[in-house]
Amino acid sequence: SDGGSVSILSVSNDVKGIKSDGAMAFNGGLFDVRVQGAQSKGIKCTDLAIAGGTLLFRLTGGPVLGTATNGSLVYVDPSYCTAIKCDSNLTINAGTIIVTHSGVAGKGLSADGDITINGGTLDLFTSGGNSATFTNADNVLDVAAADCLKADGTLRILGGTLRAISTGAAGDALSAEGDAIIGVAGVTNTPYIEAATRGARVYLYGTTMDGEYSNPKAFSAQGNVTVNGGTFRATTVNDGGEGLESKNVLTVNGGDLEIVCYDDCMNASSNITINGGRIYCYSTGNDAIDSNGTFLFTGGLIVGSGTTAPEEGFDCDQNNFAIRGGTMVGTGGASSTPTAASCTQRAVLYQATGTSGTVVQVKTATTNLLVYKLPRTYSGGGGGGPPGGGGTASLTMLFSLPALTNTTYYIVTNAVVSGGTEFHGFYTGATVTGGTTSKTFTASSMVTTVQ
């Protein structure tokens, strides 16, 4: 299509608004389609390239939980109501795509191959809930749930503006079965991505304390996730909701990332490497950043806040936590300890108690090293020290900066800060007055603990 206007109302089950057994291209005009039938599609083709125009989808259809067999196993193979379904690849270079889907387990954009977004404006909204539980092809209990956008291959978001919000239980905003790539190295102002989930997790099986759930995810990939640039915003509000997740390796080379989640804000099943960018992670129920393997930090700025013990600002499960550059400050009830032998930049673990809004200043006799306003209250009971008053240590603040050297420093709490530039409580160029000197220490080791 290169122009004109097409309006379609589809009310029957298992039909397509527009269907092609080959490739399609949409370069301009208006495509306005309403889909009401179960497992029906707005557009169904092999490959689709969108280079302009407006595509508007309003869908209410649900899935069909058809059965299939694999030897003696009889399992459910769902078929979904979807705005755009590509048997191969979907490429978006320009144009406007708006999807509103209120059906059970509704799908927005789906491709069996790759999805590549180079430009355009996408607004994707799914609000339908999940299906009943069923046995899937892996012979485990599962549910069908909503996805705003899903690629069975590689997901590349290299330009444009993308907003994806899923409010139904177990719904995902953005996901890939393969790798995911965000942004282009050296390009700072594009893409712009907002990914959010509002739904609760869904119980599948197991014990109450250690069961299996279908969890909502703002951005998740089964393969590697690489962030090269652009702006990324992610939020989740319910238990199980993670922000930016890789089932393998997560690498951040640049970009501006702000993630507020109930569960881990950033998580990788293998390794996390951060080489640049500006990152803010705030978890309301778990860790700010969690690597199930190693954690390497070489550059950029990270401000991370995990919740109270045993959750952490920075969690590195394999105990190979290397800091070799950049600026990081993280708070939690606990923290992984950087691996001194792997580090080339000093770090400090400060253990105390803390009250939300308290300013912690770390300085030499003449110069500020760190000025940070605590994002929440970490308090214990009985006989500890500042910041925040008496109690055993329940705040662990890990910080590391290139300027941290083998020098004597003073930790001042309850100071007043004015001016300067703030990034979620982290101040640069600010004026700090007043406060009480609570600790004095010398950063003589690669990792220094201050209690």
Short mmCIF file of C-alpha atoms in Angstrom, two decimals:
data_model
loop_
_atom_site.label_atom_id
_atom_site.label_comp_id
_atom_site.label_asym_id
_atom_site.label_seq_id
_atom_site.Cartn_x
_atom_site.Cartn_y
_atom_site.Cartn_z
CA SER A 1 0.00 0.00 0.00
CA ASP A 2 1.28 3.45 -0.97
CA GLY A 3 -1.74 5.55 0.02
CA GLY A 4 -5.48 5.72 0.40
CA SER A 5 -7.61 4.47 3.26
CA VAL A 6 -8.78 0.97 4.15
CA SER A 7 -11.21 0.11 6.98
CA ILE A 8 -11.96 -3.47 7.98
CA LEU A 9 -14.29 -4.97 10.58
CA SER A 10 -13.62 -8.67 11.25
CA VAL A 11 -16.08 -10.43 13.57
CA SER A 12 -15.59 -14.14 12.78
CA ASN A 13 -13.14 -16.58 14.31
CA ASP A 14 -9.89 -17.50 12.57
CA VAL A 15 -9.98 -14.93 9.76
CA LYS A 16 -7.50 -12.35 8.49
CA GLY A 17 -8.15 -8.71 7.76
CA ILE A 18 -5.46 -8.77 5.07
CA LYS A 19 -3.60 -11.96 4.17
CA SER A 20 -0.67 -12.60 1.85
CA ASP A 21 1.14 -15.86 1.26
CA GLY A 22 4.21 -13.77 0.42
CA ALA A 23 5.78 -10.48 1.45
CA MET A 24 3.92 -7.21 1.95
CA ALA A 25 4.94 -3.54 2.04
CA PHE A 26 3.05 -0.63 3.59
CA ASN A 27 4.40 2.78 2.54
CA GLY A 28 1.54 5.20 3.21
CA GLY A 29 -2.13 5.78 3.74
CA LEU A 30 -4.41 4.57 6.54
CA PHE A 31 -5.16 1.00 7.51
CA ASP A 32 -7.91 0.86 10.15
CA VAL A 33 -8.96 -2.62 11.31
CA ARG A 34 -11.13 -4.03 14.09
CA VAL A 35 -10.77 -7.69 14.96
CA GLN A 36 -13.25 -9.47 17.23
CA GLY A 37 -12.86 -13.16 16.43
CA ALA A 38 -10.82 -15.73 18.34
CA GLN A 39 -7.33 -16.39 16.84
CA SER A 40 -8.03 -13.88 14.04
CA LYS A 41 -5.33 -11.60 12.62
CA GLY A 42 -5.32 -8.02 11.41
CA ILE A 43 -2.47 -8.63 8.95
CA LYS A 44 -1.01 -12.07 8.17
CA CYS A 45 1.91 -12.52 5.76
CA THR A 46 5.44 -13.90 5.50
CA ASP A 47 7.51 -10.68 5.58
CA LEU A 48 6.20 -7.17 6.19
CA ALA A 49 8.06 -3.88 5.64
CA ILE A 50 6.46 -0.66 6.92
CA ALA A 51 7.90 2.63 5.63
CA GLY A 52 5.11 5.15 6.27
CA GLY A 53 1.42 5.74 6.81
CA THR A 54 -0.78 4.86 9.78
CA LEU A 55 -1.86 1.40 10.91
CA LEU A 56 -4.59 1.38 13.55
CA PHE A 57 -5.68 -1.89 15.21
CA ARG A 58 -8.44 -2.46 17.77
CA LEU A 59 -8.78 -6.08 18.85
CA THR A 60 -10.92 -8.00 21.32
CA GLY A 61 -10.52 -11.63 20.20
CA GLY A 62 -9.07 -14.33 22.42
CA PRO A 63 -6.91 -17.40 21.78
CA VAL A 64 -7.91 -20.89 20.73
CA LEU A 65 -6.25 -23.56 22.86
CA GLY A 66 -5.94 -26.27 20.25
CA THR A 67 -4.32 -29.63 21.02
CA ALA A 68 -1.39 -31.33 19.34
CA THR A 69 0.57 -34.54 19.90
CA ASN A 70 4.23 -35.44 20.17
CA GLY A 71 4.47 -39.19 20.55
CA SER A 72 2.38 -40.05 23.57
CA LEU A 73 2.29 -36.44 24.78
CA VAL A 74 -0.91 -34.54 24.15
CA TYR A 75 -0.36 -30.82 24.68
CA VAL A 76 -1.96 -27.47 23.99
CA ASP A 77 -0.71 -25.34 21.09
CA PRO A 78 -2.41 -21.93 21.41
CA SER A 79 -3.34 -19.78 18.42
CA TYR A 80 -3.71 -16.09 19.22
CA CYS A 81 -5.65 -13.07 18.06
CA THR A 82 -2.91 -10.79 16.74
CA ALA A 83 -2.69 -7.36 15.13
CA ILE A 84 0.29 -8.21 12.88
CA LYS A 85 1.56 -11.77 12.45
CA CYS A 86 4.59 -12.43 10.23
CA ASP A 87 5.70 -15.98 9.44
CA SER A 88 9.17 -14.55 8.83
CA ASN A 89 10.41 -11.00 9.49
CA LEU A 90 8.88 -7.63 10.37
CA THR A 91 10.77 -4.43 9.52
CA ILE A 92 9.54 -0.96 10.53
CA ASN A 93 11.37 2.05 9.07
CA ALA A 94 8.76 4.81 9.48
CA GLY A 95 5.06 5.40 9.99
CA THR A 96 2.69 5.14 12.94
CA ILE A 97 1.38 1.89 14.43
CA ILE A 98 -1.25 1.92 17.18
CA VAL A 99 -2.50 -1.32 18.72
CA THR A 100 -5.18 -1.60 21.42
CA HIS A 101 -5.94 -5.20 22.38
CA SER A 102 -8.34 -6.10 25.21
CA GLY A 103 -8.78 -9.79 24.41
CA VAL A 104 -7.52 -12.64 26.60
CA ALA A 105 -3.82 -13.29 25.84
CA GLY A 106 -3.92 -10.66 23.11
CA LYS A 107 -0.88 -10.19 20.87
CA GLY A 108 0.20 -6.94 19.27
CA LEU A 109 3.11 -7.44 16.86
CA SER A 110 4.46 -10.97 16.41
CA ALA A 111 7.04 -12.49 14.06
CA ASP A 112 8.36 -16.03 13.76
CA GLY A 113 11.64 -14.48 12.62
CA ASP A 114 13.23 -11.12 13.42
CA ILE A 115 11.66 -7.79 14.25
CA THR A 116 13.72 -4.73 13.31
CA ILE A 117 12.59 -1.20 14.18
CA ASN A 118 14.64 1.56 12.52
CA GLY A 119 12.12 4.39 12.91
CA GLY A 120 8.50 5.34 13.24
CA THR A 121 6.15 5.66 16.20
CA LEU A 122 4.64 2.59 17.87
CA ASP A 123 2.02 2.64 20.64
CA LEU A 124 1.13 -0.89 21.78
CA PHE A 125 -1.37 -1.58 24.57
CA THR A 126 -2.68 -4.96 25.73
CA SER A 127 -5.09 -5.28 28.64
CA GLY A 128 -6.47 -8.82 28.44
CA GLY A 129 -5.83 -11.42 31.11
CA ASN A 130 -4.39 -14.92 30.89
CA SER A 131 -5.95 -18.20 29.81
CA ALA A 132 -6.57 -21.20 32.04
CA THR A 133 -3.53 -23.39 32.72
CA PHE A 134 -2.64 -26.12 30.22
CA THR A 135 0.16 -28.56 29.44
CA ASN A 136 2.53 -27.12 26.85
CA ALA A 137 4.93 -28.77 24.39
CA ASP A 138 7.57 -29.11 27.14
CA ASN A 139 5.08 -31.14 29.22
CA VAL A 140 4.79 -28.50 31.95
CA LEU A 141 1.88 -26.33 33.04
CA ASP A 142 1.64 -22.97 31.31
CA VAL A 143 -0.80 -20.19 30.48
CA ALA A 144 -1.38 -18.06 27.41
CA ALA A 145 -0.78 -14.39 28.21
CA ALA A 146 -0.57 -11.08 26.40
CA ASP A 147 2.47 -9.71 24.54
CA CYS A 148 2.70 -6.22 23.10
CA LEU A 149 5.57 -7.23 20.82
CA LYS A 150 7.35 -10.56 20.44
CA ALA A 151 10.08 -11.77 18.08
CA ASP A 152 10.82 -15.48 17.88
CA GLY A 153 14.19 -14.51 16.37
CA THR A 154 16.25 -11.37 17.04
CA LEU A 155 14.65 -8.13 18.22
CA ARG A 156 16.43 -4.97 17.04
CA ILE A 157 15.16 -1.58 18.22
CA LEU A 158 17.56 0.82 16.55
CA GLY A 159 15.45 3.95 16.10
CA GLY A 160 12.02 5.49 16.46
CA THR A 161 9.70 5.77 19.44
CA LEU A 162 8.20 2.67 21.03
CA ARG A 163 5.70 2.55 23.89
CA ALA A 164 4.48 -0.86 25.05
CA ILE A 165 2.19 -1.37 28.05
CA SER A 166 0.65 -4.67 29.15
CA THR A 167 -1.80 -4.58 32.06
CA GLY A 168 -3.12 -8.16 32.11
CA ALA A 169 -1.85 -10.91 34.40
CA ALA A 170 1.48 -12.42 33.25
CA GLY A 171 1.57 -10.03 30.29
CA ASP A 172 4.86 -9.02 28.65
CA ALA A 173 5.63 -5.69 27.02
CA LEU A 174 8.62 -6.57 24.79
CA SER A 175 10.22 -9.99 24.34
CA ALA A 176 12.49 -12.02 22.07
CA GLU A 177 13.23 -15.71 21.85
CA GLY A 178 16.64 -14.84 20.41
CA ASP A 179 18.95 -11.88 21.04
CA ALA A 180 17.83 -8.28 21.58
CA ILE A 181 19.71 -5.15 20.53
CA ILE A 182 18.78 -1.62 21.58
CA GLY A 183 20.31 1.42 19.92
CA VAL A 184 23.29 2.12 17.71
CA ALA A 185 26.75 2.84 19.09
CA GLY A 186 27.43 6.57 19.11
CA VAL A 187 23.76 7.56 18.60
CA THR A 188 22.43 9.02 21.84
CA ASN A 189 18.95 10.40 21.12
CA THR A 190 17.26 7.40 19.51
CA PRO A 191 15.49 5.05 20.02
CA TYR A 192 13.10 6.08 22.76
CA ILE A 193 11.53 3.06 24.51
CA GLU A 194 8.93 2.82 27.26
CA ALA A 195 8.07 -0.70 28.42
CA ALA A 196 5.68 -1.36 31.28
CA THR A 197 3.65 -4.15 32.84
CA ARG A 198 0.86 -3.74 35.37
CA GLY A 199 -0.38 -7.32 35.71
CA ALA A 200 0.30 -9.83 38.48
CA ARG A 201 2.21 -13.08 38.11
CA VAL A 202 0.19 -16.27 37.64
CA TYR A 203 0.76 -19.38 39.77
CA LEU A 204 1.43 -22.54 37.75
CA TYR A 205 2.57 -25.35 40.04
CA GLY A 206 4.82 -26.26 42.98
CA THR A 207 4.78 -25.30 46.62
CA THR A 208 3.44 -22.03 47.92
CA MET A 209 6.91 -20.88 48.98
CA ASP A 210 8.84 -22.19 45.98
CA GLY A 211 6.36 -22.56 43.16
CA GLU A 212 6.58 -21.85 39.44
CA TYR A 213 4.88 -18.76 38.09
CA SER A 214 4.31 -17.07 34.78
CA ASN A 215 5.84 -13.66 35.46
CA PRO A 216 5.18 -10.33 33.72
CA LYS A 217 8.28 -8.86 32.03
CA ALA A 218 8.85 -5.36 30.73
CA PHE A 219 11.72 -6.40 28.41
CA SER A 220 13.00 -9.97 28.20
CA ALA A 221 15.15 -11.98 25.81
CA GLN A 222 16.06 -15.65 25.88
CA GLY A 223 19.39 -14.77 24.25
CA ASN A 224 21.86 -11.92 24.78
CA VAL A 225 20.69 -8.35 25.38
CA THR A 226 22.92 -5.49 24.18
CA VAL A 227 22.15 -1.82 24.84
CA ASN A 228 24.25 0.54 22.71
CA GLY A 229 22.38 3.82 23.10
CA GLY A 230 19.06 5.61 23.18
CA THR A 231 16.61 6.09 26.03
CA PHE A 232 15.04 3.14 27.85
CA ARG A 233 12.35 3.39 30.51
CA ALA A 234 10.83 0.31 32.16
CA THR A 235 8.37 -0.19 35.03
CA THR A 236 6.64 -3.14 36.68
CA VAL A 237 4.45 -3.03 39.77
CA ASN A 238 3.70 -6.60 40.85
CA ASP A 239 5.61 -9.57 42.28
CA GLY A 240 7.66 -11.33 39.61
CA GLY A 241 7.86 -8.28 37.36
CA GLU A 242 11.38 -7.68 36.04
CA GLY A 243 12.60 -4.76 33.97
CA LEU A 244 15.47 -5.63 31.62
CA GLU A 245 16.22 -9.36 31.52
CA SER A 246 18.56 -11.59 29.55
CA LYS A 247 18.53 -15.35 29.86
CA ASN A 248 22.18 -15.22 28.80
CA VAL A 249 24.51 -12.16 28.70
CA LEU A 250 23.44 -8.56 29.33
CA THR A 251 25.77 -5.83 28.01
CA VAL A 252 25.28 -2.06 28.29
CA ASN A 253 27.63 0.06 26.18
CA GLY A 254 25.70 3.34 26.36
CA GLY A 255 22.29 4.93 26.63
CA ASP A 256 20.09 6.41 29.31
CA LEU A 257 18.27 3.70 31.30
CA GLU A 258 15.76 4.22 34.11
CA ILE A 259 14.10 1.10 35.51
CA VAL A 260 11.66 0.90 38.44
CA CYS A 261 10.40 -2.60 39.17
CA TYR A 262 9.03 -4.87 41.85
CA ASP A 263 11.55 -7.62 41.09
CA ASP A 264 15.10 -7.28 39.73
CA CYS A 265 15.49 -4.17 37.59
CA MET A 266 18.31 -5.71 35.55
CA ASN A 267 18.93 -9.45 35.52
CA ALA A 268 21.08 -11.86 33.52
CA SER A 269 21.19 -15.63 33.81
CA SER A 270 24.84 -15.58 32.74
CA ASN A 271 26.92 -12.39 32.92
CA ILE A 272 26.43 -8.62 33.12
CA THR A 273 28.93 -6.20 31.57
CA ILE A 274 28.45 -2.43 31.79
CA ASN A 275 30.86 -0.35 29.71
CA GLY A 276 29.01 2.96 29.62
CA GLY A 277 25.71 4.77 29.79
CA ARG A 278 23.73 6.28 32.63
CA ILE A 279 21.65 3.78 34.60
CA TYR A 280 19.12 4.11 37.39
CA CYS A 281 17.57 0.99 38.94
CA TYR A 282 15.09 1.01 41.82
CA SER A 283 13.50 -2.26 42.97
CA THR A 284 10.56 -2.22 45.35
CA GLY A 285 10.89 -5.90 46.26
CA ASN A 286 14.27 -7.31 45.20
CA ASP A 287 17.73 -6.43 43.83
CA ALA A 288 18.54 -3.40 41.72
CA ILE A 289 20.99 -5.33 39.51
CA ASP A 290 21.34 -9.11 39.68
CA SER A 291 23.84 -11.22 37.74
CA ASN A 292 23.56 -14.96 38.15
CA GLY A 293 27.10 -15.16 36.76
CA THR A 294 29.86 -12.54 36.74
CA PHE A 295 29.51 -8.76 36.89
CA LEU A 296 32.00 -6.46 35.11
CA PHE A 297 31.77 -2.67 35.37
CA THR A 298 34.19 -0.61 33.27
CA GLY A 299 32.48 2.74 32.69
CA GLY A 300 29.40 4.91 32.89
CA LEU A 301 27.24 5.79 35.89
CA ILE A 302 25.03 3.43 37.89
CA VAL A 303 22.70 4.43 40.72
CA GLY A 304 21.01 1.33 42.12
CA SER A 305 18.65 0.75 45.02
CA GLY A 306 17.58 -2.67 46.22
CA THR A 307 15.16 -3.20 49.05
CA THR A 308 15.98 -4.29 52.61
CA ALA A 309 17.91 -7.43 53.61
CA PRO A 310 18.55 -9.88 52.14
CA GLU A 311 18.12 -7.95 48.86
CA GLU A 312 20.99 -6.00 47.37
CA GLY A 313 21.87 -2.98 45.33
CA PHE A 314 24.35 -5.13 43.36
CA ASP A 315 24.05 -8.91 43.42
CA CYS A 316 26.73 -11.07 41.77
CA ASP A 317 26.04 -14.75 42.39
CA GLN A 318 29.34 -16.19 41.09
CA ASN A 319 31.41 -13.90 43.31
CA ASN A 320 33.46 -12.54 40.39
CA PHE A 321 32.53 -8.89 40.64
CA ALA A 322 35.06 -6.68 38.85
CA ILE A 323 35.13 -2.86 38.96
CA ARG A 324 37.53 -1.31 36.47
CA GLY A 325 36.16 2.17 35.85
CA GLY A 326 33.09 4.37 35.98
CA THR A 327 31.01 5.60 38.90
CA MET A 328 28.63 3.41 40.84
CA VAL A 329 26.64 3.77 44.03
CA GLY A 330 24.19 1.16 45.25
CA THR A 331 22.16 0.68 48.40
CA GLY A 332 20.36 -2.32 49.81
CA GLY A 333 20.04 -4.46 52.88
CA ALA A 334 23.16 -6.21 51.63
CA SER A 335 25.58 -6.17 48.71
CA SER A 336 27.90 -8.51 46.90
CA THR A 337 31.51 -7.70 47.68
CA PRO A 338 33.68 -6.75 44.70
CA THR A 339 36.39 -9.30 43.92
CA ALA A 340 39.57 -7.44 44.88
CA ALA A 341 41.84 -9.51 42.65
CA SER A 342 39.65 -8.69 39.61
CA CYS A 343 39.31 -4.95 40.31
CA THR A 344 41.52 -2.10 39.12
CA GLN A 345 39.43 0.62 40.79
CA ARG A 346 38.84 0.92 44.52
CA ALA A 347 35.43 0.39 46.13
CA VAL A 348 33.94 0.96 49.58
CA LEU A 349 31.24 -0.99 51.43
CA TYR A 350 29.63 1.31 54.00
CA GLN A 351 27.42 -0.46 56.54
CA ALA A 352 25.14 1.51 58.84
CA THR A 353 21.48 2.47 59.08
CA GLY A 354 19.81 5.10 56.98
CA THR A 355 16.64 7.17 56.67
CA SER A 356 15.06 8.11 53.37
CA GLY A 357 16.21 11.56 52.29
CA THR A 358 19.38 11.57 54.39
CA VAL A 359 22.33 13.04 52.51
CA VAL A 360 25.54 11.02 52.77
CA GLN A 361 28.69 12.96 51.91
CA VAL A 362 32.08 11.31 51.44
CA LYS A 363 34.94 13.80 51.33
CA THR A 364 38.58 14.48 52.01
CA ALA A 365 39.57 17.46 54.14
CA THR A 366 39.04 19.72 51.13
CA THR A 367 37.11 17.93 48.35
CA ASN A 368 33.82 16.11 47.86
CA LEU A 369 34.17 12.56 46.61
CA LEU A 370 30.51 11.52 46.76
CA VAL A 371 27.21 13.21 47.60
CA TYR A 372 24.20 10.90 47.67
CA LYS A 373 20.69 11.19 49.07
CA LEU A 374 19.37 7.86 50.40
CA PRO A 375 16.30 6.76 48.42
CA ARG A 376 14.58 4.82 51.22
CA THR A 377 14.88 3.89 54.88
CA TYR A 378 17.16 1.05 55.95
CA SER A 379 16.89 0.70 59.73
CA GLY A 380 17.80 -1.95 62.25
CA GLY A 381 17.30 -2.24 65.97
CA GLY A 382 19.56 -1.77 68.95
CA GLY A 383 22.88 -0.04 69.17
CA GLY A 384 24.15 0.86 65.70
CA GLY A 385 25.40 4.13 64.29
CA PRO A 386 24.39 6.81 61.81
CA PRO A 387 23.08 7.70 59.31
CA GLY A 388 19.56 7.74 60.60
CA GLY A 389 19.93 6.82 64.26
CA GLY A 390 20.41 3.83 66.52
CA GLY A 391 20.26 0.33 65.17
CA THR A 392 22.38 -2.51 63.91
CA ALA A 393 23.61 -2.11 60.35
CA SER A 394 20.80 -2.60 57.88
CA LEU A 395 22.10 -0.33 55.12
CA THR A 396 24.92 -1.51 52.89
CA MET A 397 26.05 1.17 50.46
CA LEU A 398 28.61 0.17 47.85
CA PHE A 399 30.34 2.97 45.98
CA SER A 400 33.25 3.27 43.59
CA LEU A 401 34.60 6.24 41.65
CA PRO A 402 37.79 6.85 39.62
CA ALA A 403 38.83 9.55 42.14
CA LEU A 404 38.77 7.09 45.06
CA THR A 405 42.42 6.64 46.14
CA ASN A 406 44.53 5.55 49.10
CA THR A 407 43.50 8.63 51.05
CA THR A 408 41.75 9.45 54.31
CA TYR A 409 38.04 10.19 53.89
CA TYR A 410 35.24 11.40 56.15
CA ILE A 411 31.61 10.23 55.95
CA VAL A 412 29.25 13.05 56.85
CA THR A 413 25.53 12.39 57.33
CA ASN A 414 22.45 14.59 57.65
CA ALA A 415 24.10 17.32 55.61
CA VAL A 416 22.25 19.91 53.51
CA VAL A 417 22.83 19.92 49.77
CA SER A 418 22.10 22.74 47.32
CA GLY A 419 22.83 23.45 43.70
CA GLY A 420 24.63 21.12 41.37
CA THR A 421 23.13 18.44 39.16
CA GLU A 422 21.13 15.51 40.52
CA PHE A 423 20.56 12.09 39.00
CA HIS A 424 18.17 10.20 41.30
CA GLY A 425 19.93 11.29 44.48
CA PHE A 426 23.46 11.32 43.06
CA TYR A 427 24.82 14.88 43.03
CA THR A 428 27.65 16.43 41.07
CA GLY A 429 28.87 19.98 41.52
CA ALA A 430 26.70 20.54 44.58
CA THR A 431 27.35 22.64 47.68
CA VAL A 432 27.14 20.65 50.93
CA THR A 433 26.90 22.23 54.38
CA GLY A 434 26.39 21.03 57.93
CA GLY A 435 25.97 17.44 58.94
CA THR A 436 27.78 15.16 61.36
CA THR A 437 30.99 13.26 60.70
CA SER A 438 30.09 9.66 61.48
CA LYS A 439 33.10 7.75 60.16
CA THR A 440 36.69 8.27 59.14
CA PHE A 441 38.46 5.72 56.95
CA THR A 442 41.38 5.23 54.60
CA ALA A 443 40.77 3.45 51.29
CA SER A 444 44.02 1.54 51.58
CA SER A 445 42.70 -1.66 50.02
CA MET A 446 41.02 -2.37 46.69
CA VAL A 447 37.85 -3.07 48.70
CA THR A 448 37.40 -1.28 52.04
CA THR A 449 34.61 -2.02 54.51
CA VAL A 450 33.46 0.79 56.80
CA GLN A 451 31.19 -0.04 59.74
#
